[in-house]
Amino acid sequence: MNIGERWEEGVLILSLEGRLTIGDGDVELSGFIDEAFARSEKKIILDLRGVKKVDSSGLAELLRIRRVATAENASIKLISDLGSVKNVFEMTRLVGVFDFYDDVMSAVHSLRDD
Amino acid sequence: MPQSEEPPTQSSSALIRSELELIRRVTDQVVRSGDFRVALDTLVEGASRILGVERASILLLHPESGFLQIEAARGLKPEVIEKTRVRPGEGIAGWVVETGEPLVISDVREFEMWRKSTGSRQNKDYLDYSALSVPLYFDGRTQGVMNFNHKLDGSPFDESDLEVALVAVQQAAVALFAAKLHEEVMKKKVWEGELEAARKIQQRLLPQKPPSLPGCEIAARCRMCHHVGGDYFDFEFVDDNWLMVCIGDVSGHGLGSAILASSVRAWMRTALRRRIPIETVLEMVNDLFIEDAEPGMFMTALLGVIDSFNHRFRYTCAGHLMPMVIQGDQPLELPLWGTNLPLGVDRGVHFHAEEVLQLAPGDILCLMTDGLVEAENFTGECFGFERFRQALVAQREEPVEAIVEAIFQEINTFCQGEDQAQDDCTLIVIKFV
């Protein structure tokens, strides 16, 4: 998986391209996120629109990130369009656990108030 | 009605939580240290406290000597622990290991085997004569015994004590099995070794054959994919006509996930034996799961009870695929997913039961994991719910074993080979007759 990194109004945006599955994407994402928290990043957006497939290991990594973010007093937002990836979150009822947005700027603006 | 609709009382809740917590602590010891002796010590201490006994011990058969020797104990003198050697067939422990049958005895003096083995020592070593002894079944045979003596309140052992002891000895077997595989993994020191160990643990936990439930035909199959682990299913009788069925998928991979699945199995069986509502079972298991699991780890699960006499299925879905039902030649319209979070996401979550399904003879109830519908062909297209429904309707007149076989064959054909599977696939088919 490829992960693009950029900042917008002080918010770190990680754009994921590829598969977020066991041994393929979950490990890379984990590394990026742990480095971000080590740098004391407090506002992070994960753009999942380029993710082709997510499995339970991918979901587990996102849940881990959520838990670490809470411990670090940081905010995590997700961007996903309607499709198979969003479907996986719906099926497992995890869609209500994360904050989802349709586009980057909506997510960035939401973080102004956090 | 076997399964209570009322929440458990405070005292029964405390007892259930104690039993579940014991399982969690033992599992934690095994996962952290891989040392089965530490796990067995924890088990003996915890089980003794729950049962309120002064003495408890775990004896294992030593292959070199052929005798049972004490591996973990509470309330016994060091010289007794050191010197005890029990031949299979002699005394209570020897009888239990030879027959593989548990013993609940209100007075051991009435047991011929005990009289033969103890002779004139019978008045010195016992404060009372009630005893409980359960076989430790591991690696395909009885390899040890767990003994309990001297209830602190002076009451004799009874059937509910036996249930606690059976749960404890089951966890002892899991601890030994996991520790044995852990040793092999440490020797091999390769990632594939750990995955293979995890796979062996999970295969061992799965029911080897479907249960026989009056009014129902049941078939089940779990096809494990080599590089992932996590699918799990189980059956447990609540009553003669009431059968618990559980299907789930633990996220992640490796020995930790497999041992966690073994804990979930033990927690669910223990709680269900107390006949508490299935939503409450999931609430208890959820909180324990979070204690034991690595951050982020979760488990989807569907837990239900089949009432074969009234053709009803009551269930709770935790982030798992909803059941599929075929009535006549039509699938019943049900939501694809339920209302509850998976296990392990947040502590203190309340779970809600889904609707009760009222079924009829000829109806088919299907439970599955997402590996089935998400199986992909070489173009990346998924097998999908619609193909699955069509396959089920087409096979509805066949015996349940043939239905399971046909569906797996359809998926293999779609994916162009069983070795193309990317995820575990589990399917349970229940036909009401």
Coordinates of C-alpha atoms in Angstrom, one line a residue:
Chain A
M1 CA 0.0 0.0 0.0
N2 CA 1.1 3.6 -0.7
I3 CA 0.6 6.3 1.8
G4 CA 0.7 9.9 0.8
E5 CA 1.3 12.5 3.5
R6 CA 0.4 16.2 3.5
W7 CA -0.8 19.0 5.8
E8 CA -3.8 21.2 5.5
E9 CA -4.4 23.9 8.1
G10 CA -2.3 22.1 10.7
V11 CA -4.0 18.8 10.1
L12 CA -2.0 15.8 8.9
I13 CA -3.7 14.0 6.0
L14 CA -2.7 10.4 5.1
S15 CA -4.0 9.3 1.8
L16 CA -4.1 5.5 1.5
E17 CA -3.9 3.7 -1.9
G18 CA -4.1 0.0 -2.2
R19 CA -5.2 -2.8 0.2
L20 CA -5.6 -2.4 4.0
T21 CA -5.4 -6.1 4.7
I22 CA -3.4 -8.6 6.8
G23 CA 0.4 -8.1 6.2
D24 CA -0.4 -5.7 3.3
G25 CA -1.1 -2.2 4.4
D26 CA -1.9 -2.7 8.1
V27 CA 1.8 -2.8 8.9
E28 CA 2.6 0.3 6.8
L29 CA -0.2 2.3 8.3
S30 CA 0.8 1.3 11.8
G31 CA 4.3 2.6 11.2
F32 CA 3.1 6.0 9.7
I33 CA 0.6 6.5 12.6
D34 CA 3.1 5.6 15.3
E35 CA 5.6 8.1 13.9
A36 CA 2.9 10.8 13.7
F37 CA 1.9 10.3 17.4
A38 CA 5.6 10.3 18.3
R39 CA 5.8 13.7 16.7
S40 CA 2.8 14.7 18.8
E41 CA 0.4 15.1 15.9
K42 CA -3.0 15.7 17.4
K43 CA -5.2 16.0 14.3
I44 CA -5.1 13.3 11.7
I45 CA -7.3 12.5 8.7
L46 CA -7.2 9.1 7.0
D47 CA -8.4 9.3 3.5
L48 CA -9.6 5.8 2.6
R49 CA -11.0 6.6 -0.9
G50 CA -8.0 4.9 -2.5
V51 CA -8.4 1.7 -0.5
K52 CA -9.5 -1.2 -2.6
K53 CA -10.1 -3.7 0.1
V54 CA -10.1 -3.7 3.9
D55 CA -10.2 -6.9 6.0
S56 CA -10.5 -7.6 9.7
S57 CA -6.8 -6.9 10.2
G58 CA -7.2 -3.5 8.6
L59 CA -10.2 -2.8 10.8
A60 CA -8.3 -3.9 13.8
E61 CA -5.5 -1.5 12.9
L62 CA -8.0 1.4 12.6
L63 CA -9.5 0.4 16.0
R64 CA -6.0 0.4 17.5
I65 CA -5.3 3.9 16.1
R66 CA -8.6 5.1 17.6
R67 CA -7.6 3.7 21.0
V68 CA -4.2 5.2 20.8
A69 CA -5.6 8.6 19.7
T70 CA -7.9 8.7 22.7
A71 CA -5.0 8.0 25.0
E72 CA -2.9 10.7 23.2
N73 CA -5.8 13.2 23.3
A74 CA -5.7 13.3 19.5
S75 CA -8.5 13.3 16.9
I76 CA -8.8 10.9 14.0
K77 CA -11.3 11.4 11.1
L78 CA -11.9 9.1 8.2
I79 CA -12.9 9.9 4.6
S80 CA -14.6 7.2 2.6
D81 CA -17.0 7.2 -0.3
L82 CA -19.9 4.8 -0.7
G83 CA -18.5 1.5 -1.8
S84 CA -17.2 -1.9 -0.7
V85 CA -14.9 -0.3 2.0
K86 CA -17.6 1.7 3.6
N87 CA -19.8 -1.4 3.4
V88 CA -17.4 -3.4 5.6
F89 CA -17.7 -0.7 8.3
E90 CA -21.5 -0.9 7.9
M91 CA -21.6 -4.7 8.2
T92 CA -19.6 -4.7 11.3
R93 CA -21.4 -1.8 12.8
L94 CA -18.1 0.1 13.1
V95 CA -19.4 2.9 11.0
G96 CA -20.8 4.5 14.1
V97 CA -17.5 4.2 16.0
F98 CA -15.5 6.4 13.6
D99 CA -16.2 9.9 12.3
F100 CA -16.7 9.7 8.6
Y101 CA -16.6 12.5 6.1
D102 CA -17.2 12.7 2.3
D103 CA -14.3 15.0 1.5
V104 CA -11.1 16.4 3.0
M105 CA -12.2 20.0 3.7
S106 CA -15.3 18.9 5.7
A107 CA -13.0 16.7 7.9
V108 CA -10.5 19.5 8.2
H109 CA -13.2 22.0 9.3
S110 CA -14.6 19.6 11.8
L111 CA -11.2 19.4 13.4
R112 CA -11.1 23.2 14.0
D113 CA -13.6 22.7 16.8
D114 CA -11.9 19.7 18.3
Chain B
M1 CA -38.2 -22.4 29.4
P2 CA -34.5 -23.3 29.7
Q3 CA -33.1 -20.0 28.9
S4 CA -34.0 -17.4 31.4
E5 CA -35.5 -14.1 30.2
E6 CA -34.6 -12.5 33.5
P7 CA -31.2 -11.0 34.2
P8 CA -29.0 -13.0 36.6
T9 CA -29.2 -12.3 40.3
Q10 CA -26.3 -10.4 41.9
S11 CA -24.9 -13.6 43.5
S12 CA -25.2 -15.7 40.3
S13 CA -23.7 -12.8 38.3
A14 CA -20.7 -12.7 40.7
L15 CA -20.2 -16.4 40.4
I16 CA -20.3 -16.3 36.6
R17 CA -17.9 -13.4 36.5
S18 CA -15.5 -15.2 38.8
E19 CA -15.5 -18.2 36.6
L20 CA -15.0 -16.1 33.4
E21 CA -12.3 -14.1 35.1
L22 CA -10.5 -17.3 36.1
I23 CA -10.4 -18.3 32.4
R24 CA -9.2 -14.9 31.4
R25 CA -6.4 -15.0 34.0
V26 CA -5.2 -18.4 32.9
T27 CA -5.3 -17.4 29.3
D28 CA -3.3 -14.3 30.1
Q29 CA -0.6 -16.3 31.8
V30 CA -0.3 -18.6 28.8
V31 CA -0.2 -15.8 26.3
R32 CA 2.3 -13.7 28.3
S33 CA 4.7 -16.4 29.5
G34 CA 4.0 -19.5 27.5
D35 CA 4.8 -21.3 30.7
F36 CA 2.1 -23.8 31.4
R37 CA 3.2 -24.3 35.0
V38 CA 2.4 -20.7 35.8
A39 CA -0.9 -21.1 34.1
L40 CA -1.7 -24.3 36.1
D41 CA -0.8 -22.6 39.4
T42 CA -3.2 -19.8 38.5
L43 CA -5.9 -22.3 37.6
V44 CA -5.5 -24.2 40.8
E45 CA -5.6 -21.1 43.0
G46 CA -8.6 -19.6 41.1
A47 CA -10.7 -22.7 40.9
S48 CA -10.1 -23.4 44.6
R49 CA -11.4 -20.0 45.5
I50 CA -14.5 -20.3 43.3
L51 CA -15.3 -23.7 44.7
G52 CA -14.4 -22.8 48.2
V53 CA -12.0 -25.7 48.8
E54 CA -8.9 -26.0 50.9
R55 CA -7.2 -28.5 48.7
A56 CA -6.8 -28.8 44.9
S57 CA -4.2 -30.3 42.6
I58 CA -3.5 -31.1 39.0
L59 CA -1.8 -34.4 38.2
L60 CA -0.3 -35.3 34.9
L61 CA 0.8 -38.6 33.5
H62 CA 4.5 -38.8 33.1
P63 CA 5.4 -40.8 30.0
E64 CA 8.7 -42.2 31.4
S65 CA 7.3 -43.5 34.7
G66 CA 3.7 -44.1 33.7
F67 CA 2.6 -42.6 37.0
L68 CA 0.5 -39.5 37.7
Q69 CA 2.5 -36.8 39.4
I70 CA 1.4 -33.5 40.9
E71 CA 2.2 -30.5 38.7
A72 CA 0.3 -27.8 40.6
A73 CA -1.3 -27.9 44.0
R74 CA -2.9 -25.9 46.8
G75 CA -3.2 -26.9 50.4
L76 CA -0.9 -29.9 50.2
K77 CA 2.4 -30.4 52.1
P78 CA 5.5 -30.0 49.9
E79 CA 6.5 -33.6 50.7
V80 CA 3.2 -34.9 49.5
I81 CA 3.6 -32.9 46.3
E82 CA 7.1 -34.2 45.8
K83 CA 6.4 -37.9 46.6
T84 CA 2.9 -38.5 45.2
R85 CA 2.9 -41.2 42.5
V86 CA -0.4 -42.6 41.4
R87 CA -0.7 -45.6 39.1
P88 CA -3.5 -45.4 36.5
G89 CA -6.4 -47.5 37.8
E90 CA -5.5 -47.0 41.5
G91 CA -7.4 -44.8 43.8
I92 CA -9.7 -42.0 42.7
A93 CA -7.3 -40.1 40.5
G94 CA -6.1 -43.4 38.9
W95 CA -9.6 -44.5 38.2
V96 CA -10.5 -41.1 36.6
V97 CA -7.5 -41.1 34.4
E98 CA -8.1 -44.7 33.3
T99 CA -11.8 -44.3 32.6
G100 CA -11.8 -40.7 31.4
E101 CA -14.9 -40.2 33.6
P102 CA -15.4 -37.4 36.2
L103 CA -16.3 -38.3 39.8
V104 CA -18.4 -36.4 42.3
I105 CA -18.3 -38.3 45.6
S106 CA -20.0 -37.4 48.8
D107 CA -18.0 -40.0 50.8
V108 CA -14.9 -41.5 49.4
R109 CA -15.0 -44.3 52.0
E110 CA -17.8 -45.9 50.0
F111 CA -15.5 -46.0 46.9
E112 CA -13.7 -49.3 46.7
M113 CA -10.7 -47.9 44.8
W114 CA -10.1 -45.4 47.6
R115 CA -10.3 -48.0 50.3
K116 CA -7.8 -50.2 48.5
S117 CA -5.3 -47.4 47.9
T118 CA -5.4 -45.7 51.3
G119 CA -5.9 -48.6 53.8
S120 CA -5.1 -47.5 57.3
R121 CA -4.3 -43.9 56.3
Q122 CA -7.9 -43.0 55.9
N123 CA -8.5 -41.2 59.2
K124 CA -5.4 -39.1 59.2
D125 CA -5.3 -37.2 55.9
Y126 CA -8.9 -36.2 55.4
L127 CA -10.9 -33.6 57.2
D128 CA -14.0 -34.7 55.3
Y129 CA -14.6 -37.4 52.8
S130 CA -16.2 -35.5 49.9
A131 CA -14.2 -35.4 46.7
L132 CA -14.3 -34.1 43.1
S133 CA -12.1 -35.4 40.4
V134 CA -12.2 -34.5 36.7
P135 CA -10.1 -35.9 33.8
L136 CA -7.8 -33.7 31.9
Y137 CA -8.2 -34.5 28.2
F138 CA -5.4 -33.3 26.0
D139 CA -4.0 -34.3 22.6
G140 CA -6.6 -37.0 22.0
R141 CA -6.5 -38.8 25.3
T142 CA -6.8 -38.5 29.1
Q143 CA -3.4 -37.3 30.4
G144 CA -4.2 -36.0 33.8
V145 CA -6.6 -35.3 36.6
M146 CA -7.7 -32.3 38.6
N147 CA -8.7 -33.1 42.2
F148 CA -10.6 -31.1 44.7
N149 CA -11.1 -31.8 48.5
H150 CA -12.3 -30.2 51.7
K151 CA -14.9 -27.7 51.0
L152 CA -14.5 -24.9 53.6
D153 CA -18.3 -24.8 54.3
G154 CA -18.3 -28.6 54.9
S155 CA -20.9 -29.3 52.2
P156 CA -20.4 -32.2 49.8
F157 CA -19.5 -31.5 46.2
D158 CA -22.5 -31.4 43.8
E159 CA -23.2 -31.1 40.0
S160 CA -22.7 -27.3 39.9
D161 CA -19.2 -27.8 41.4
L162 CA -18.6 -30.4 38.7
E163 CA -19.5 -27.8 36.0
V164 CA -16.9 -25.3 37.4
A165 CA -14.3 -28.1 37.6
L166 CA -14.9 -29.1 34.0
V167 CA -14.4 -25.5 32.8
A168 CA -11.2 -25.3 34.8
V169 CA -9.8 -28.6 33.5
Q170 CA -10.7 -27.6 30.0
Q171 CA -8.6 -24.4 30.3
A172 CA -5.8 -26.5 31.8
A173 CA -5.9 -28.6 28.6
V174 CA -5.8 -25.5 26.4
A175 CA -2.9 -24.1 28.5
L176 CA -1.0 -27.3 28.0
F177 CA -1.7 -27.5 24.3
A178 CA -0.8 -23.8 23.7
A179 CA 2.3 -24.2 25.8
K180 CA 3.4 -27.2 23.8
L181 CA 2.9 -25.4 20.5
H182 CA 4.6 -22.3 21.9
E183 CA 7.6 -24.4 22.6
E184 CA 7.7 -25.7 19.1
V185 CA 7.3 -22.2 17.8
M186 CA 10.2 -20.9 19.9
K187 CA 12.4 -23.7 18.6
K188 CA 11.5 -23.0 15.0
K189 CA 11.5 -19.2 15.5
V190 CA 9.7 -18.6 12.2
W191 CA 6.5 -16.7 11.5
E192 CA 5.0 -19.5 9.6
G193 CA 5.5 -21.8 12.6
E194 CA 3.4 -19.5 14.8
L195 CA 0.6 -19.3 12.2
E196 CA 0.6 -23.1 11.9
A197 CA 0.5 -23.3 15.7
A198 CA -2.5 -20.9 15.8
R199 CA -4.2 -22.9 13.1
K200 CA -3.8 -26.1 15.0
I201 CA -5.2 -24.6 18.2
Q202 CA -8.3 -23.3 16.3
Q203 CA -8.8 -26.6 14.5
R204 CA -8.7 -28.4 17.8
L205 CA -11.4 -26.1 19.3
L206 CA -13.9 -26.6 16.5
P207 CA -16.6 -29.3 17.0
Q208 CA -15.4 -32.5 15.3
K209 CA -19.0 -33.4 14.3
P210 CA -22.3 -31.6 14.3
P211 CA -24.6 -32.2 17.3
S212 CA -27.7 -34.4 17.1
L213 CA -30.7 -32.2 17.8
P214 CA -34.2 -33.6 17.6
G215 CA -36.2 -31.8 14.8
C216 CA -33.1 -30.5 13.1
E217 CA -30.4 -31.6 10.7
I218 CA -27.1 -29.8 11.2
A219 CA -23.9 -29.6 9.1
A220 CA -21.0 -27.4 9.5
R221 CA -17.6 -26.8 7.9
C222 CA -14.7 -24.4 8.5
R223 CA -12.1 -24.1 5.8
M224 CA -9.1 -22.3 7.1
C225 CA -6.9 -20.2 4.9
H226 CA -3.2 -20.8 5.5
H227 CA -2.1 -17.2 6.3
V228 CA -5.0 -16.0 8.3
G229 CA -6.7 -17.3 11.4
G230 CA -9.8 -16.4 13.3
D231 CA -13.0 -18.2 12.3
Y232 CA -14.7 -20.1 15.1
F233 CA -17.9 -21.9 15.6
D234 CA -19.3 -23.9 18.5
F235 CA -22.4 -25.9 19.7
E236 CA -23.4 -26.4 23.2
F237 CA -26.6 -28.0 24.6
V238 CA -28.6 -25.8 27.0
D239 CA -31.3 -28.4 27.3
D240 CA -32.4 -31.5 25.4
N241 CA -34.2 -29.4 22.7
W242 CA -32.3 -26.2 23.1
L243 CA -28.9 -25.8 21.3
M244 CA -26.6 -22.9 21.6
V245 CA -24.8 -22.1 18.3
C246 CA -22.1 -19.6 18.0
I247 CA -20.1 -18.4 14.9
G248 CA -17.4 -15.8 15.0
D249 CA -14.3 -14.3 13.5
V250 CA -11.4 -13.0 15.6
S251 CA -9.4 -10.3 13.8
G252 CA -5.7 -10.5 13.5
H253 CA -3.6 -13.6 13.3
G254 CA -1.1 -15.7 15.3
L255 CA -1.0 -17.6 18.6
G256 CA -2.5 -14.7 20.6
S257 CA -5.7 -14.7 18.4
A258 CA -6.1 -18.4 18.6
I259 CA -5.7 -18.5 22.3
L260 CA -8.2 -15.6 22.6
A261 CA -10.7 -17.6 20.5
S262 CA -10.2 -20.5 23.0
S263 CA -11.0 -18.1 25.8
V264 CA -14.1 -16.9 24.1
R265 CA -15.3 -20.4 23.6
A266 CA -14.8 -21.2 27.3
W267 CA -16.4 -18.0 28.5
M268 CA -19.5 -18.5 26.3
R269 CA -19.9 -22.1 27.4
T270 CA -19.5 -21.3 31.0
A271 CA -22.0 -18.4 31.0
L272 CA -24.5 -20.3 28.9
R273 CA -24.5 -23.2 31.3
R274 CA -25.8 -20.7 33.9
R275 CA -28.8 -20.0 31.5
I276 CA -28.4 -16.2 31.4
P277 CA -29.7 -14.3 28.4
I278 CA -27.5 -14.4 25.3
E279 CA -27.2 -10.6 25.3
T280 CA -25.8 -10.7 28.8
V281 CA -23.4 -13.4 27.8
L282 CA -22.0 -11.2 25.1
E283 CA -21.8 -8.2 27.5
M284 CA -19.7 -10.3 29.9
V285 CA -17.5 -11.8 27.2
N286 CA -17.0 -8.3 25.6
D287 CA -15.5 -6.9 28.8
L288 CA -13.2 -9.9 29.3
F289 CA -12.2 -9.8 25.6
I290 CA -11.0 -6.2 26.0
E291 CA -8.9 -7.1 29.1
D292 CA -7.1 -9.8 27.2
A293 CA -6.9 -8.6 23.6
E294 CA -4.2 -6.4 22.1
P295 CA -5.4 -2.9 21.3
G296 CA -7.6 -2.9 18.2
M297 CA -8.3 -6.6 18.2
F298 CA -12.0 -7.4 17.9
M299 CA -14.3 -10.3 17.2
T300 CA -17.5 -10.4 15.3
A301 CA -19.9 -13.0 16.6
L302 CA -23.4 -14.3 16.3
L303 CA -24.7 -16.2 19.3
G304 CA -28.1 -17.9 19.2
V305 CA -30.2 -20.6 20.7
I306 CA -32.2 -23.0 18.6
D307 CA -35.5 -24.2 20.1
S308 CA -36.0 -27.3 18.0
F309 CA -39.4 -28.1 19.6
N310 CA -41.0 -24.8 18.7
H311 CA -38.8 -24.2 15.6
R312 CA -37.5 -20.9 16.9
F313 CA -34.2 -19.2 16.7
R314 CA -33.3 -16.4 19.1
Y315 CA -30.0 -14.6 18.5
T316 CA -27.8 -11.7 19.1
C317 CA -25.4 -10.4 16.4
A318 CA -22.2 -8.6 17.3
G319 CA -20.9 -7.0 14.1
H320 CA -21.4 -10.3 12.3
L321 CA -23.3 -11.3 9.2
M322 CA -27.0 -11.9 9.9
P323 CA -28.4 -15.4 9.3
M324 CA -29.8 -16.4 5.9
V325 CA -33.1 -18.2 5.9
I326 CA -34.7 -20.1 3.0
Q327 CA -38.4 -20.7 3.3
G328 CA -39.8 -22.9 0.5
D329 CA -37.9 -21.7 -2.5
Q330 CA -37.6 -18.1 -1.3
P331 CA -35.0 -16.4 0.9
L332 CA -36.5 -14.6 3.9
E333 CA -35.9 -10.8 3.7
L334 CA -33.6 -10.0 6.6
P335 CA -31.1 -7.2 7.1
L336 CA -27.6 -8.1 6.0
W337 CA -26.2 -6.9 9.3
G338 CA -27.3 -6.6 12.9
T339 CA -27.5 -3.8 15.4
N340 CA -24.6 -4.4 17.8
L341 CA -20.9 -3.6 17.8
P342 CA -18.3 -6.4 17.5
L343 CA -16.8 -7.7 20.7
G344 CA -13.7 -5.8 21.9
V345 CA -14.4 -2.3 20.6
D346 CA -15.5 -0.6 23.8
R347 CA -16.0 -1.6 27.4
G348 CA -19.4 -1.7 29.0
V349 CA -21.4 -2.0 25.8
H350 CA -25.0 -3.2 26.0
F351 CA -26.0 -5.8 23.5
H352 CA -29.5 -6.2 22.1
A353 CA -31.2 -9.4 20.9
E354 CA -32.3 -9.3 17.2
E355 CA -35.8 -10.5 16.4
V356 CA -36.8 -14.1 17.1
L357 CA -37.1 -16.1 14.0
Q358 CA -40.2 -18.3 13.8
L359 CA -39.4 -21.1 11.4
A360 CA -41.2 -24.2 10.1
P361 CA -40.3 -27.7 9.0
G362 CA -38.5 -27.5 5.7
D363 CA -36.9 -24.1 6.4
I364 CA -33.2 -23.8 6.2
L365 CA -31.2 -21.5 8.5
C366 CA -27.6 -20.6 7.5
L367 CA -24.9 -19.0 9.5
M368 CA -21.6 -18.0 7.9
T369 CA -18.5 -15.9 8.0
D370 CA -17.7 -13.2 5.5
G371 CA -14.9 -15.2 3.9
L372 CA -17.7 -17.1 2.0
V373 CA -19.4 -14.1 0.4
E374 CA -16.1 -12.2 0.0
A375 CA -14.2 -14.9 -1.8
E376 CA -12.8 -13.3 -4.9
N377 CA -12.1 -14.6 -8.4
F378 CA -9.1 -13.5 -10.5
T379 CA -10.8 -10.3 -11.6
G380 CA -11.4 -9.3 -8.0
E381 CA -15.2 -9.9 -8.2
C382 CA -16.7 -11.3 -5.0
F383 CA -18.8 -14.4 -4.8
G384 CA -21.5 -12.2 -3.1
F385 CA -24.7 -12.6 -1.3
E386 CA -26.9 -13.1 -4.3
R387 CA -24.8 -16.1 -5.6
F388 CA -24.9 -17.5 -2.2
R389 CA -28.7 -17.2 -1.9
Q390 CA -29.1 -18.8 -5.3
A391 CA -26.8 -21.7 -4.4
L392 CA -28.8 -22.3 -1.2
V393 CA -32.2 -22.2 -2.9
A394 CA -30.9 -24.6 -5.7
Q395 CA -29.7 -27.2 -3.1
R396 CA -32.6 -26.8 -0.6
E397 CA -34.0 -30.3 -1.1
E398 CA -30.6 -32.0 -0.5
P399 CA -29.4 -33.3 2.9
V400 CA -27.5 -30.6 4.9
E401 CA -24.1 -32.2 4.3
A402 CA -24.7 -32.1 0.5
I403 CA -25.8 -28.4 0.8
V404 CA -22.5 -27.5 2.6
E405 CA -20.4 -29.5 0.0
A406 CA -22.2 -27.9 -2.9
I407 CA -21.8 -24.4 -1.7
F408 CA -18.1 -24.8 -1.1
Q409 CA -17.7 -26.4 -4.6
E410 CA -19.5 -23.4 -6.1
I411 CA -17.1 -21.0 -4.4
N412 CA -14.1 -23.1 -5.5
T413 CA -15.3 -23.0 -9.0
F414 CA -15.9 -19.3 -8.9
C415 CA -12.5 -18.7 -7.4
Q416 CA -10.9 -21.2 -9.7
G417 CA -9.4 -23.3 -7.0
E418 CA -9.5 -23.9 -3.2
D419 CA -5.9 -22.7 -2.9
Q420 CA -7.0 -19.2 -4.1
A421 CA -8.9 -18.6 -0.8
Q422 CA -7.9 -15.3 0.9
D423 CA -9.8 -15.8 4.1
D424 CA -11.3 -18.5 6.4
C425 CA -14.8 -19.7 5.3
T426 CA -17.2 -21.1 7.8
L427 CA -20.7 -22.3 7.1
I428 CA -23.4 -23.8 9.3
V429 CA -26.5 -25.2 7.7
I430 CA -29.5 -26.1 9.9
K431 CA -32.6 -27.7 8.3
F432 CA -35.8 -27.9 10.4
V433 CA -37.5 -31.3 9.8

